[in-house]
């Protein structure tokens, strides 16, 4: 199953119950179709860069959140249709991260371990300061 990242901007409500329900609905939809939700991140409430219209309403403030998940392309399209119909969603995008775990995990950096960084620093005395 491919690995995806979804960024969603939802309408701001006074109660976060609406956002929680939207996130729960999205995660349960993926898991109900045999997918795996890896992580959900809340980015917070932010002023939108421009006034956005969705479902005949103008929005100036949005709640940003992301969800990382593995699922089939068929489930991805059904999730997109659910988000399209939901009045709480302003914008969303889904990015394919990769097909296999090797596509997602970065290779280990090639670094040189220098032993002089591991030694404790020399203790300087106040007499060293006057020798400039």
Short mmCIF file of C-alpha atoms in Angstrom, two decimals:
data_model
loop_
_atom_site.label_atom_id
_atom_site.label_comp_id
_atom_site.label_asym_id
_atom_site.label_seq_id
_atom_site.Cartn_x
_atom_site.Cartn_y
_atom_site.Cartn_z
CA UNK A 1 0.00 0.00 0.00
CA UNK A 2 1.32 3.47 -0.82
CA UNK A 3 2.16 5.92 1.94
CA UNK A 4 0.35 9.28 1.83
CA UNK A 5 0.38 12.60 3.64
CA UNK A 6 -2.82 14.64 3.81
CA UNK A 7 -2.81 18.33 4.70
CA UNK A 8 -6.24 19.65 5.59
CA UNK A 9 -7.51 23.15 6.35
CA UNK A 10 -10.82 23.03 8.14
CA UNK A 11 -13.19 25.77 9.21
CA UNK A 12 -12.62 27.29 12.63
CA UNK A 13 -15.27 26.63 15.27
CA UNK A 14 -15.45 27.77 18.87
CA UNK A 15 -15.65 24.16 19.99
CA UNK A 16 -12.90 21.81 18.86
CA UNK A 17 -15.38 18.94 18.92
CA UNK A 18 -16.10 19.58 15.23
CA UNK A 19 -12.43 19.31 14.28
CA UNK A 20 -12.01 16.21 16.42
CA UNK A 21 -14.99 14.59 14.70
CA UNK A 22 -13.55 15.42 11.27
CA UNK A 23 -10.14 13.96 12.12
CA UNK A 24 -11.74 10.88 13.67
CA UNK A 25 -13.96 10.38 10.63
CA UNK A 26 -10.96 10.60 8.29
CA UNK A 27 -8.84 8.19 10.34
CA UNK A 28 -11.68 5.69 10.78
CA UNK A 29 -12.42 5.76 7.06
CA UNK A 30 -8.82 4.83 6.27
CA UNK A 31 -8.65 2.15 8.97
CA UNK A 32 -12.07 0.75 8.05
CA UNK A 33 -10.81 0.02 4.53
CA UNK A 34 -7.72 -1.83 5.79
CA UNK A 35 -5.33 1.12 5.85
CA UNK A 36 -2.99 2.23 8.62
CA UNK A 37 -2.88 5.72 10.13
CA UNK A 38 0.74 6.46 11.09
CA UNK A 39 0.50 9.93 12.61
CA UNK A 40 -1.85 12.88 13.04
CA UNK A 41 -0.39 16.35 13.66
CA UNK A 42 -2.29 19.45 14.75
CA UNK A 43 -0.71 22.61 13.31
CA UNK A 44 -3.05 25.02 15.05
CA UNK A 45 -5.44 27.79 14.15
CA UNK A 46 -4.07 30.32 11.68
CA UNK A 47 -5.29 33.23 9.63
CA UNK A 48 -5.74 32.13 6.04
CA UNK A 49 -3.51 33.83 3.43
CA UNK A 50 -6.64 34.96 1.60
CA UNK A 51 -10.38 34.70 2.03
CA UNK A 52 -11.41 31.20 0.98
CA UNK A 53 -14.91 30.25 -0.09
CA UNK A 54 -16.24 26.75 0.41
CA UNK A 55 -19.86 25.55 0.47
CA UNK A 56 -21.12 29.13 -0.06
CA UNK A 57 -19.33 30.44 3.05
CA UNK A 58 -16.31 32.71 3.28
CA UNK A 59 -13.58 31.74 5.73
CA UNK A 60 -10.73 33.89 7.06
CA UNK A 61 -9.48 31.60 9.85
CA UNK A 62 -8.63 27.92 9.43
CA UNK A 63 -7.46 24.98 11.48
CA UNK A 64 -4.49 23.17 9.92
CA UNK A 65 -3.78 19.47 10.52
CA UNK A 66 -1.98 16.63 8.77
CA UNK A 67 -2.46 12.89 8.68
CA UNK A 68 0.13 10.33 7.55
CA UNK A 69 -1.35 7.02 6.42
CA UNK A 70 -0.98 3.90 4.24
CA UNK A 71 -3.96 2.99 2.09
CA UNK A 72 -5.04 1.82 -1.33
CA UNK A 73 -5.71 4.32 -4.14
CA UNK A 74 -9.40 3.33 -4.11
CA UNK A 75 -9.71 4.29 -0.43
CA UNK A 76 -7.87 7.53 -1.18
CA UNK A 77 -10.45 8.55 -3.76
CA UNK A 78 -13.36 7.67 -1.46
CA UNK A 79 -11.77 9.73 1.33
CA UNK A 80 -11.41 12.64 -1.10
CA UNK A 81 -15.10 12.44 -1.98
CA UNK A 82 -16.04 12.44 1.72
CA UNK A 83 -13.88 15.52 2.33
CA UNK A 84 -15.36 17.24 -0.73
CA UNK A 85 -18.88 16.87 0.69
CA UNK A 86 -18.02 17.81 4.29
CA UNK A 87 -18.91 21.46 5.08
CA UNK A 88 -16.18 21.64 7.76
CA UNK A 89 -13.39 21.22 5.18
CA UNK A 90 -12.07 24.31 3.39
CA UNK A 91 -9.12 22.82 1.49
CA UNK A 92 -7.14 19.59 1.47
CA UNK A 93 -4.39 17.95 -0.52
CA UNK A 94 -2.97 14.46 -0.50
CA UNK A 95 0.65 13.81 -1.36
CA UNK A 96 2.04 10.40 -2.17
CA UNK A 97 5.18 9.88 -0.09
CA UNK A 98 6.22 6.56 -1.63
CA UNK A 99 5.38 2.95 -2.43
CA UNK A 100 7.87 1.18 -0.16
CA UNK A 101 9.51 1.96 3.15
CA UNK A 102 12.80 2.57 1.29
CA UNK A 103 11.15 5.48 -0.54
CA UNK A 104 10.20 7.17 2.72
CA UNK A 105 13.19 6.60 5.00
CA UNK A 106 16.21 8.72 4.16
CA UNK A 107 19.54 6.93 3.79
CA UNK A 108 21.95 7.31 6.68
CA UNK A 109 24.06 10.40 6.31
CA UNK A 110 27.71 9.90 5.53
CA UNK A 111 29.47 11.55 8.42
CA UNK A 112 32.87 11.31 9.98
CA UNK A 113 32.95 10.77 13.71
CA UNK A 114 35.60 13.04 15.18
CA UNK A 115 36.91 11.89 18.52
CA UNK A 116 38.05 15.37 19.59
CA UNK A 117 34.39 16.39 19.96
CA UNK A 118 33.88 13.65 22.51
CA UNK A 119 36.64 14.82 24.87
CA UNK A 120 35.67 17.20 27.66
CA UNK A 121 36.81 20.78 27.07
CA UNK A 122 39.92 22.05 28.82
CA UNK A 123 39.23 24.10 31.87
CA UNK A 124 40.42 27.65 31.44
CA UNK A 125 41.54 29.75 34.30
CA UNK A 126 41.21 33.50 34.80
CA UNK A 127 44.93 33.88 34.21
CA UNK A 128 44.42 32.86 30.55
CA UNK A 129 42.17 35.86 29.99
CA UNK A 130 44.86 38.39 30.86
CA UNK A 131 47.34 36.97 28.36
CA UNK A 132 45.79 38.57 25.27
#
